[in-house]
Each structure stands twice: as C-alpha cells, then as structure tokens.
XYZ file of C-alpha atoms in Angstrom:
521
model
C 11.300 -5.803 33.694
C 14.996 -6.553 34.066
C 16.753 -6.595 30.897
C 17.710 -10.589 30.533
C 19.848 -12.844 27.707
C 16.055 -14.068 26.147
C 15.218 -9.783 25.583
C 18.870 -8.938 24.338
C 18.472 -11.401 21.508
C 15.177 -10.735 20.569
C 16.036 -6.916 20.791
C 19.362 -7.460 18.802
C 17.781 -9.545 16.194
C 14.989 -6.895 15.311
C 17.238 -4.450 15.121
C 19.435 -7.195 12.284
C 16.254 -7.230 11.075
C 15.187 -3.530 10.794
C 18.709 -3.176 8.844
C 18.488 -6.104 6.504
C 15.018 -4.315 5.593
C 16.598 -1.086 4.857
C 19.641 -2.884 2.924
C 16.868 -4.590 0.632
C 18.941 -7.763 0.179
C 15.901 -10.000 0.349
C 12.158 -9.448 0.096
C 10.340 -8.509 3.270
C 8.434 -11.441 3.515
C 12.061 -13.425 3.564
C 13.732 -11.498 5.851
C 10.804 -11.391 8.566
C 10.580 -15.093 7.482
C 14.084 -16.193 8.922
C 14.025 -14.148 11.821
C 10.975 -16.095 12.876
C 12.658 -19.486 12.102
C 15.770 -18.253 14.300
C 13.282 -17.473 17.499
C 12.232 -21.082 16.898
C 15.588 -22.401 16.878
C 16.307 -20.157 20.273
C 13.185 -21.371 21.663
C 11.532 -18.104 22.237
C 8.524 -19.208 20.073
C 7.141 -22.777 19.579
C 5.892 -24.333 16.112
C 2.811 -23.123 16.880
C 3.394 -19.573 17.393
C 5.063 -19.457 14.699
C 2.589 -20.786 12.363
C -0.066 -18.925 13.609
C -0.159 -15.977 12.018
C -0.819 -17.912 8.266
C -4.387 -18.970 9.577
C -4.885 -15.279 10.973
C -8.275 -14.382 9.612
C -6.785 -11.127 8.899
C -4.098 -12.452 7.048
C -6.021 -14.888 4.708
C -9.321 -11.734 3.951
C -6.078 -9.913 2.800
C -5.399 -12.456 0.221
C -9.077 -12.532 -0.758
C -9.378 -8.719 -1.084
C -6.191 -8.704 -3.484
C -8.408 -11.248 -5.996
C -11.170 -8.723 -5.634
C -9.493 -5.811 -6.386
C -8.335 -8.065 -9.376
C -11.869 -8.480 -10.802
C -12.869 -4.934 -10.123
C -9.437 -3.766 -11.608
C -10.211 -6.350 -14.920
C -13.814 -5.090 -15.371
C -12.614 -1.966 -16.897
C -14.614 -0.217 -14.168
C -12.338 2.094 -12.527
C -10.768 3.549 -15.995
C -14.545 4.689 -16.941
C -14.847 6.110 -13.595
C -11.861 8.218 -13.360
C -12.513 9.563 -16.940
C -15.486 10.635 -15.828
C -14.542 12.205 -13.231
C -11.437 14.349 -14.505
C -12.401 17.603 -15.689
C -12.445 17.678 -19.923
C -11.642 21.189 -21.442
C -9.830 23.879 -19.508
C -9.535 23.766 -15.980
C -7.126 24.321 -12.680
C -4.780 22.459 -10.723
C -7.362 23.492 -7.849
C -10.266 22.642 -9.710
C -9.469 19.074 -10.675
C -8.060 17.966 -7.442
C -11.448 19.430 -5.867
C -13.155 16.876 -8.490
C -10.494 13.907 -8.281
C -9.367 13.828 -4.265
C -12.819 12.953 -2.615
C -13.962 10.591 -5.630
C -10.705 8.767 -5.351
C -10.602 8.702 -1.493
C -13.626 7.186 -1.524
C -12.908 4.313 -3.790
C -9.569 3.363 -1.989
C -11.670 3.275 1.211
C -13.122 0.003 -0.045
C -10.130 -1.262 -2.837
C -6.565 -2.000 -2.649
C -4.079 0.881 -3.296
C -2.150 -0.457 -5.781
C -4.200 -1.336 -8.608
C -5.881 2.149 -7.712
C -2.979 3.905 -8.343
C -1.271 1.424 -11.545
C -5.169 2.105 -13.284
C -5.036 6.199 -12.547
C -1.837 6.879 -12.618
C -1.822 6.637 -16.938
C -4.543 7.906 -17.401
C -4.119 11.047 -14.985
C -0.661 11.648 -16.497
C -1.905 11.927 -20.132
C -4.533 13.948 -19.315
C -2.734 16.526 -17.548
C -0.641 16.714 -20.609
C -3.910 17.317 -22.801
C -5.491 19.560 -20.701
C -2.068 21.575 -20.078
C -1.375 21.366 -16.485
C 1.963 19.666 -14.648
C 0.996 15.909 -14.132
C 3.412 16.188 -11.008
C 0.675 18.638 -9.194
C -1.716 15.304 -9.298
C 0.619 11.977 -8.816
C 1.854 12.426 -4.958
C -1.636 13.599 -4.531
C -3.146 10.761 -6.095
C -0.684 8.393 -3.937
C -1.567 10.132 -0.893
C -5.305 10.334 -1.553
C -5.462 6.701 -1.831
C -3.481 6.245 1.807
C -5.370 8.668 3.451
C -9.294 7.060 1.568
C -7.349 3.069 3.390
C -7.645 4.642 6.836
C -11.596 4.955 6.962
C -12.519 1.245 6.467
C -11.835 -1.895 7.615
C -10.744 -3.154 4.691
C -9.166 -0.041 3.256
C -5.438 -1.379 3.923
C -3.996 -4.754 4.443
C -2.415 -2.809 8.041
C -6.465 -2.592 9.214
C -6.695 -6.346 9.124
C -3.538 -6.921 10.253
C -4.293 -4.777 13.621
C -7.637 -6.124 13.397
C -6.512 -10.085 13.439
C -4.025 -9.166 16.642
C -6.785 -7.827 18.572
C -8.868 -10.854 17.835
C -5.867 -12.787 18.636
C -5.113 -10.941 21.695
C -8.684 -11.872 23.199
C -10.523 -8.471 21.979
C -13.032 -7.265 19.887
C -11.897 -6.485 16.593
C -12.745 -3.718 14.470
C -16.313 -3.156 12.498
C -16.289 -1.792 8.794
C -16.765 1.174 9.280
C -15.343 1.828 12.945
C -12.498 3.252 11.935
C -14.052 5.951 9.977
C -14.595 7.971 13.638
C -10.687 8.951 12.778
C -9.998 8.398 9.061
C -12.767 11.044 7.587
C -11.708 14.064 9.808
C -8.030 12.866 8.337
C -8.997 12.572 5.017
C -10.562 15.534 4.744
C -7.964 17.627 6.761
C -5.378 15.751 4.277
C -7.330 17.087 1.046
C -7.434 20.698 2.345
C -4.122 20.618 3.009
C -2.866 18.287 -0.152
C -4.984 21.144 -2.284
C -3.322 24.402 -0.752
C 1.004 22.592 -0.879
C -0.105 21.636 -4.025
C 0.487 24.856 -5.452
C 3.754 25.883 -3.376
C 5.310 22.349 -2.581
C 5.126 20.299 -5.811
C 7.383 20.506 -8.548
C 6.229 21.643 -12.030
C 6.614 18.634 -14.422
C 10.304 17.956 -14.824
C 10.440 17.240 -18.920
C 10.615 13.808 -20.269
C 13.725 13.475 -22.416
C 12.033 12.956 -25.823
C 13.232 9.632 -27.395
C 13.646 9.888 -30.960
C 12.505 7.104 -32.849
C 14.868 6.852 -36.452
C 12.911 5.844 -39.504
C 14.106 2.192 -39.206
C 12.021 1.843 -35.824
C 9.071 4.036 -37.055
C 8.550 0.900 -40.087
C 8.807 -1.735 -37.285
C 6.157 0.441 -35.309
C 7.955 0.609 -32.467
C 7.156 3.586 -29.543
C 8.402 4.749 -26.234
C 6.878 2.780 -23.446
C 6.872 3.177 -19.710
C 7.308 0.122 -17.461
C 7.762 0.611 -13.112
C 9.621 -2.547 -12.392
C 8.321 -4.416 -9.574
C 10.011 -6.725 -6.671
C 9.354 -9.936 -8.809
C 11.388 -8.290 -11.829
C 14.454 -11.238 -12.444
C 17.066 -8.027 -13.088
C 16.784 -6.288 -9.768
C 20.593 -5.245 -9.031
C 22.262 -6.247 -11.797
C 23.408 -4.395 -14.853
C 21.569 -3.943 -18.438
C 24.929 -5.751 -19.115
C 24.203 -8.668 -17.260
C 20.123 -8.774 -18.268
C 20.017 -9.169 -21.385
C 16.292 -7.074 -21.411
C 15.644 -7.479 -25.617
C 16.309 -11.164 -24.802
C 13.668 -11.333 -22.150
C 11.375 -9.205 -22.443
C 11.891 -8.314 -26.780
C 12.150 -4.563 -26.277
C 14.915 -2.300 -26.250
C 15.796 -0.157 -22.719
C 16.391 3.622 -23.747
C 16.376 5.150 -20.266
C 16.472 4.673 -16.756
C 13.913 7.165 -14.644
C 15.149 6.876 -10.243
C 14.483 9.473 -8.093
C 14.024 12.334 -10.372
C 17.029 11.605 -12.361
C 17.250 10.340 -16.186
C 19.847 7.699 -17.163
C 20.479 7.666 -20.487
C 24.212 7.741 -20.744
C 26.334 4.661 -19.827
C 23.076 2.488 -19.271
C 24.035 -0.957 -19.607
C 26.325 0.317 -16.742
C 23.610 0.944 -14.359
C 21.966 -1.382 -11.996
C 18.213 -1.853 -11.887
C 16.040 -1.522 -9.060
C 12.700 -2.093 -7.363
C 10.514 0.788 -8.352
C 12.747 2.082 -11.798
C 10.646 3.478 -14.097
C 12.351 2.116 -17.423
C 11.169 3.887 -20.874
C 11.851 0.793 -23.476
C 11.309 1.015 -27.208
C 8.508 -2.020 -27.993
C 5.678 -2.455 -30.470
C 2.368 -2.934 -29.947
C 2.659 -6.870 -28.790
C 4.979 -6.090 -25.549
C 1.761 -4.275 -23.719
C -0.286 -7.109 -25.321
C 1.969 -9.810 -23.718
C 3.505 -8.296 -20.468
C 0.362 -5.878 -19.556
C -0.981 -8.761 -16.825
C 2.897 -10.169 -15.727
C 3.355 -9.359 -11.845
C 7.091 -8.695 -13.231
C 5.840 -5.097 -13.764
C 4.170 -3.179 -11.672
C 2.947 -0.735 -13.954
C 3.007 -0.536 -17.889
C 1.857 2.695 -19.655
C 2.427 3.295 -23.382
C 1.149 6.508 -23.957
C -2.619 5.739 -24.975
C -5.391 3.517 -23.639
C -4.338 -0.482 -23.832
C -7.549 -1.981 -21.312
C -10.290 -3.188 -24.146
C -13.325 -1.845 -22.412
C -14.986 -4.925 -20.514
C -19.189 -4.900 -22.110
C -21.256 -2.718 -19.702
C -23.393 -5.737 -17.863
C -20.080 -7.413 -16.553
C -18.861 -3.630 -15.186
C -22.202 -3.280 -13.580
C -22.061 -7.052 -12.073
C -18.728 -6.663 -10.410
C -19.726 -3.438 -9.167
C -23.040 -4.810 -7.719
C -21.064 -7.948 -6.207
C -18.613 -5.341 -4.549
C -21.520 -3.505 -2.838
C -22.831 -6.274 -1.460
C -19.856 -7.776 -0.206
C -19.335 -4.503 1.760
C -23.300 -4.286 3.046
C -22.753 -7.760 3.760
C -19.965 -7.401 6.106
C -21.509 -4.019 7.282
C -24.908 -5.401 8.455
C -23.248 -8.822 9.462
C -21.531 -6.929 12.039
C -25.067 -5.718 13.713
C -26.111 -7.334 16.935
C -29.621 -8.328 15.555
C -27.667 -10.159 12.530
C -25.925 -12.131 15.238
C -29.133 -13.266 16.707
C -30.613 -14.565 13.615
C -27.536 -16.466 12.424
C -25.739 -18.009 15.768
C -24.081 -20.681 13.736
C -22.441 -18.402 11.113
C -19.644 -15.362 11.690
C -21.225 -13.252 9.011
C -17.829 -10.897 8.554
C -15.584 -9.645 6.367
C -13.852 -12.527 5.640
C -17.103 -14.532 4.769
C -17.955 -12.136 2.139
C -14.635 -11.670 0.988
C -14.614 -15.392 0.460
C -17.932 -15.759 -1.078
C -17.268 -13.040 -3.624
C -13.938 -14.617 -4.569
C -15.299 -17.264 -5.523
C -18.796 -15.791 -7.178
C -15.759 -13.847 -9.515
C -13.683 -17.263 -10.366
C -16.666 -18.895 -11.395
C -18.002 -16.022 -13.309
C -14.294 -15.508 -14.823
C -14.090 -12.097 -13.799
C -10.508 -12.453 -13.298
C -9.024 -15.192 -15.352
C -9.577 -17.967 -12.187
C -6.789 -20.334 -14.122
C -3.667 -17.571 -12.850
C -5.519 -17.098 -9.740
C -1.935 -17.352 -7.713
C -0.753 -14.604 -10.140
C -2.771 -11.932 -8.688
C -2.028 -12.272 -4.533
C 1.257 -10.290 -3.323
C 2.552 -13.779 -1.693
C 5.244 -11.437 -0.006
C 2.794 -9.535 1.775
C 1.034 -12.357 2.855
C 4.390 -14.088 4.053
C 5.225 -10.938 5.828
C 1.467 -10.437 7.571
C 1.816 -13.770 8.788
C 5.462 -13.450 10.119
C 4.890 -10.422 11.832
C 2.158 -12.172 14.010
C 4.964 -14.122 15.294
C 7.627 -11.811 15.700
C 4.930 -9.506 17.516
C 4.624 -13.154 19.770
C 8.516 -13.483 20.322
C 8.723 -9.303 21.717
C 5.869 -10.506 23.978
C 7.282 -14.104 25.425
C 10.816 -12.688 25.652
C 9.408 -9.837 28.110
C 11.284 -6.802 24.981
C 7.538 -5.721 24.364
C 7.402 -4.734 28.710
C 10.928 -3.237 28.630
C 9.841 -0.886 26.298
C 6.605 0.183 27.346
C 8.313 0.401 30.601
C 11.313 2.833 29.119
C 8.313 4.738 26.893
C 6.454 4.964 30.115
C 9.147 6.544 32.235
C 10.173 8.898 29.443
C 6.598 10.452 29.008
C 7.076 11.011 33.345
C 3.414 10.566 34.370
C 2.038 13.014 31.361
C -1.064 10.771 31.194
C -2.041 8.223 27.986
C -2.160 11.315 25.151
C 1.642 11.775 25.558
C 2.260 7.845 25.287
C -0.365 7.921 22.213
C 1.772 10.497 20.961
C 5.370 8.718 21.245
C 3.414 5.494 20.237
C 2.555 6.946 16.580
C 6.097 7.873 16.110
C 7.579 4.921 17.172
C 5.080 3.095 14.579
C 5.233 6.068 11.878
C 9.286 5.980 11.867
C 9.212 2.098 11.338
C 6.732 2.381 8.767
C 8.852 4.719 6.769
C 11.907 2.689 6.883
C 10.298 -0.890 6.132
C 6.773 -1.803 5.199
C 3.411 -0.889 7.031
C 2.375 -4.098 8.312
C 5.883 -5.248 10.038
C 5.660 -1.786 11.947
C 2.038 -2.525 12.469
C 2.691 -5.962 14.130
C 6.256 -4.331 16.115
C 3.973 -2.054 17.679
C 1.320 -3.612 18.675
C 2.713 -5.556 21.440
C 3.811 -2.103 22.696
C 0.554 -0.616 22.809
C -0.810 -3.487 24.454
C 1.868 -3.573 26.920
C 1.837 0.748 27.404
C -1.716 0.621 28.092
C -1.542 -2.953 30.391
C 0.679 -1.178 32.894
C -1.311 2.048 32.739
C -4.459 0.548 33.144
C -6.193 1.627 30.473
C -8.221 0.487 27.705
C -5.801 -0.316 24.989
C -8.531 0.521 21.749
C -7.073 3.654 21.511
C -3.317 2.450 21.432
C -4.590 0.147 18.643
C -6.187 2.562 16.529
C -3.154 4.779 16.783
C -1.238 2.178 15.021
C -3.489 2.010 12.555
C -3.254 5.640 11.696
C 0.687 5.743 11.966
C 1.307 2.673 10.115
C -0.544 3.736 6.767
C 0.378 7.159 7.091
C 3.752 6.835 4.975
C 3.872 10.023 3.147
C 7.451 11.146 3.905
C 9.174 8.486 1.790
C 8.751 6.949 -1.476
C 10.300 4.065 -0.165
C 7.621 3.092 2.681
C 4.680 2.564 0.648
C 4.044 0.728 -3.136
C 1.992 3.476 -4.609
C 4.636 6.199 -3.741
C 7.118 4.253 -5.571
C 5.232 4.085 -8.395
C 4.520 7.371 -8.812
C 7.760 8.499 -8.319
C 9.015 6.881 -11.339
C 5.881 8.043 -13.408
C 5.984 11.582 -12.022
C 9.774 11.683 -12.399
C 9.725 12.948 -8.801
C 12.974 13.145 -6.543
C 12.977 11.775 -3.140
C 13.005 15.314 -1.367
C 9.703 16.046 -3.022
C 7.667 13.566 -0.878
C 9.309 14.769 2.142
C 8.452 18.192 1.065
C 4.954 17.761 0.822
C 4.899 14.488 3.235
C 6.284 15.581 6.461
C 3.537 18.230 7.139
C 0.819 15.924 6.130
C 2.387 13.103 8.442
C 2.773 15.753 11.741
C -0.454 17.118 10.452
C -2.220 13.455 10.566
C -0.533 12.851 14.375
C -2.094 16.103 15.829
C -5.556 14.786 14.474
C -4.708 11.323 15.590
C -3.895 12.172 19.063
C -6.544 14.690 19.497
C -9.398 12.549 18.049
C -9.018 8.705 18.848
C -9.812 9.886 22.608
C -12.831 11.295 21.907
C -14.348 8.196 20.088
C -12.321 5.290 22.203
C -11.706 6.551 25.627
C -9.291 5.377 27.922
C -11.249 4.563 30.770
C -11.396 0.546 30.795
C-alpha cells in the first residue's frame, strides 16, 4: 500500500485527534464526533458509515447494561454484599484482599465498573480506618480488581461489546458470554497474586487527610466534611472557585481541593477544577440527600452510610432478574437453543432489553430519569469509533500499517505481531479512553492477520485484553480516577504498581490466546 493524499489525511487527522484527547478540551464523545463529520465532508465515509455505528448492537446492549447496573446499584444489593464480605475485627492487609479480590472480581465480571467502584469505594475506605489498616493498600486494588473481573465476560466492559459488534460487523462470529473467560481467569487470577504480594512493597501507606475543623458556628448548623469526585458533566470543569460560585450552586462551602496526591487548601478560589477532583465541601445533611443521584458527581461520600437499605424481597428480585438475564444470554448462545427458536436471536442484547424494561416497570430504578443514568458520552464515542475504525479501512491507513507492523516484526510469525498489536492498543488506551483504542485497533488486527493469512480471533481477543488493561494511568480508565481522589493517591503510584501488572497481563495474553484461538484459519 502506497502512502496516498486519502491515507495522509486520515493519518493526520487521528493523530489531531489523539492530541485533542490528551488536551481534554472537549468530551471524548465530541471530539471523535467531529472527526467523523470531517471524513464525511472529505468523502472518505458516506452517511451511512457514519451512522452506523449508533445501531451497533454492541453499542445500544451497552446502554442497556448501564440501566441495569442502575437497578442493581439502587437495590442496596452490592453495599450488603461487600459488608459482608470485608473482614470485621482485626485482620491483615493480606487477609482482606484474600477475602475482597475474588468476591469483587467476580461481580465486575457481570456489572459495570463504575458504580462497582462509587458503591465500594466508601465503604472500603471507612472500614479500613475502623479496622486500622491504610485504605490506600485496598483502593488501586479495588480499581484494578474490577478491570481485571471486565475481561472474563462478555459483558464485563463496554470494550467486549464494542470488539464484539465489529466482528459482527466485519462478517464474523462474535463473542459468547463466557468465551472470553479462556484468557480473563488465568489473568485475573495471575493479577490477584500479584496485586496481593506489591501490595505490601508498592502502595503507599495512607497519606493523612488534612483534618477540617469545623468552628462552633458550623457545628449548630450541623454542617460536616464531605467528599465529592467531580465528574465530566460537573458545569465548573476549568474554571476557578472564583468564577463558580460552588455555595451558589450546589449550597455547600469548598474547603479543599484533593489532585494527584496533593491537598489545596491555600489560595483555592485560585485553583481551577477538574475532571476527577476530589473536593472535601462543608454541607449538612440535605446536600447528600439532594445531589447523592446527580450525574454532576461521580462519587459522594460523607463519612457514614447515606443508601436507606432497599426491603429484602426487592434486593432478592433484582438479583434473581440479573441471573437470569445472564443464563439467558448464556444458554441462548447454545446451538440446540438456536434450533428451537429460528425466528428469535436469543442474545445478550435481548435479555439486556427485556430486563430493562422488567426494572422500569417494576421501578427499580426511578424509570421517569431513565436518560439520567446512561453515560451518553460513551455511547457517542462507541458509536463514532465504528466509523472512524471504517474511514482507517476505506482510506487504505489500516493496510499501511499492518504492512509497516508486518515488516518490523521481519517474518517472526503471528505471536510477535500479537505482541506489538497489544501495545499499540495498550498505549492508546492509556492516553484516551478504552473503546476509541479498541475501535483504532481493530482494523489493524484485521488487516495484520488478512495479509498473514491467518485467523484474525486471536488479533481480536488481544484487543480486548489490551484495551481494558489500563492500570498504568489514572487518567485511562473512570474507576482509577476515582480512586485516586478518594485514596489521595499521586499519579506515580499507579504506574508503580500498574506497569508490572500491564507487562505482566501481555506475557499471559500473548502466551494464552494461542492456545484457545489458534491461528490456523
């Protein structure tokens, strides 16, 4: 493939891209957005293409999982669960983790990360405090436990349907439930041993929270420290405390500023917020009341328990529905299933949908604010991505580079290629979000394994892997962000205790797909 004036603009417009994503000037889902809209106006993609990817199947069970996470997350469910499970009276670092990893890997196999993490996160924190161990040795953990539990299911990340809607789209199989669990158990468990012996070395003791002293005059308008993570949809991201006028807003006053480790609590009205800031404000008991549900946070924790505990029978009846909604899609996948119902695709996405709406009806999310609960700029950024992937393969950038890969690896055979593949998709991953690196690669590893003449599964699975596995960075993944602000981690801490567990995850990776998905077509 000759490099022509179609591949130099798609190649320098990714690359635009890839640095407006780093800049954070505009939400992902914008930025991907009007890169599509300028291969339209160049021609590279047609109306179609581009609008493609916001019927993907993929794309759309996404938005359905994030409204069933939302009904598990409401029924009170997972804060019993996770009480249960931590370790009451005195106990180890070691200990606990042995208890909480596996237990919590297991549940963010089959729920999204985030409200995983926003629900544990609390309650993790304060018990570490009561039980008198460093709530730092437990919140990169937790982050990471909850990546590592996404990789074993279909619908354990958002970047499993995305890969799983391009191979559909591409004219291939997708993937079953539990297909990808060949890879994502052996990694999981390799990623607790190892997350349980760093522990110990690589994570920081807990870095003292500035106490805020409340004067008499607050303590007789009840007011107490409490923690809030802004999130993307926050309206003061980059501008000053000067600017926002926070009491106005939100009626609570902003003490300090938690980024990256550091405390602000000198010259604060100075300092511009941003995305993932863990802010400590002084509010009364109404501000967790009114802003507990607002997607303006991601994350509010005052200090004690706020969720009312849901009545046991509607905790048991969104558990039960969540079940079956995964045997459904599990058993709709079998070959005799297919038989007995030609006319219907019993998959994910047909359970997804019928237990979305099963929960409206049932009000186990408040069905009125429905639209609240769906990350719109993940969905906008999914769906992009399918046609950006479209524009590297119609502009012939996706064949120049599997070419270029292809001659660097010199005739080493496919395990070389799967290796420089998961880099390629692990480095973009870091530096912008896992399902634009997820749809930038996969032309690749079709292309790569195309002009090898091999079976591309592998390639696919790779990206997979790579694309969740964003340990290295707080910046690449939600739930690392949030923890950072909660754990009062800095940014060297995650590569610290990241960059191991992301070489560590490649060896596996490489090794292992093989074995399950072999290359021979």
């Amino acid at each position: 493939v000759i490099m022509n004036l179609e591949i130099a603009l798609v190649l320098i417009t990714l690359v635009a891209m890839l640095a407006a994503l780093i800049a954070d000037k505009q939400r992902p889902g914008m930025v991907l957005f009007s890169v599509v809209v300028f291969f339209l106006c160049c021609g590279i993609i047609t109306p179609r293409e581009l609008l493609e990817g916001f019927s993907n199947k993929g794309m759309i069970t996404v938005a359905l999982l994030f409204l069933v996470s939302e009904g598990v997350r409401q029924s009170g469910a997972l804060s019993q669960l996770i009480k249960k499970i931590l370790p009451q009276g005195k106990t180890s670092v070691w200990k606990a983790q042995l208890r909480m990893l596996p237990a919590i890997g297991f549940i963010s196999a089959f729920l999204n990360n985030t409200p995983v993490v926003v629900i544990f996160a609390p309650i993790i924190k304060r018990w570490a405090r009561s039980v008198g161990l460093s709530a730092t040795k437990f919140l990169i953990p937790l982050s990471y436990i909850t990546i590592l539990g996404g990789l074993c299911t279909l619908i354990g990340t958002s970047t499993n349907l995305v890969v799983h809607g391009m191979m559909i789209e591409a004219g291939y199989e997708g993937l079953s439930m539990f297909e990808l669990a060949w890879v994502g158990i052996p990694i999981t468990i390799i990623g607790i041993t190892y997350i349980m012996i760093a522990s110990k070395r690589l994570l920081p003791d807990d870095r003292r929270d500035t106490e805020i002293v409340e004067d008499e005059e607050e303590k007789a308008e009840n007011l107490h420290p409490v923690e809030v993570v802004l999130g993307p949809r926050f309206p003061g991201i980059n501008k000053t405390l000067r600017d926002f006028d926070f009491k106005r807003h939100y009626g609570a006053e902003v003490k300090e500023i938690k980024r990256s480790g550091k405390t602000i609590n000198k010259r604060i009205d100075k300092t511009r917020l941003c995305e993932g800031d863990t802010v400590v404000v002084l509010a009364d008991d109404s501000f967790v009341d009114t802003w507990g549900e607002s997607s303006v946070f991601l994350m509010i924790a005052n200090g004690k328990d706020t969720n009312p505990q849901p009545k046991r029978r509607k905790r048991a009846f969104v558990l039960t529905l969540t079940i079956l909604m995964i045997i459904g899609a599990t058993v709709g996948e079998l070959p005799i299933t297919k038989e007995m119902f030609p006319g219907i695709n019993l998959d994910m996405f047909f359970f997804a949908a019928v237990t979305t709406v099963i929960m409206a009806w049932t009000n186990t999310f408040p069905a009125r604010k429905y639209t609240k609960f769906i990350s719109w700029d993940i969905l906008i950024t999914i769906a992009c991505a399918f046609a950006i992937s479209k524009a590297m393969t119609n502009s012939g950038l996706a064949d120049l580079i599997a070419d270029f890969i292809i001659g660097l690896s010199h005739n080493h055979g496919p395990y070389v290629l799967l290796a420089i593949l998961y880099l390629i998709t692990n480095v973009i991953t870091e530096l912008i979000t896992n399902n634009a690196a997820a749809a930038l690669a996969f032309p690749l590893a079709l292309s790569i394994a195309t002009q090898l003449g091999v079976d591309p599964t592998p390639f696919f699975i790779v990206i997979c892997v790579a694309a969740s596995s964003s340990f290295t960075s707080p910046i690449g993944y939600q739930t690392n962000l949030i923890v950072q602000g909660i754990g009062n981690y800095k940014f060297m801490d995650f590569v610290r205790v990241g960059l191991p567990l992301n070489l560590l995850c490649m060896v596996v990776s490489v090794l292992l797909i093989p074995q399950f998905w072999p290359f021979d077509l």
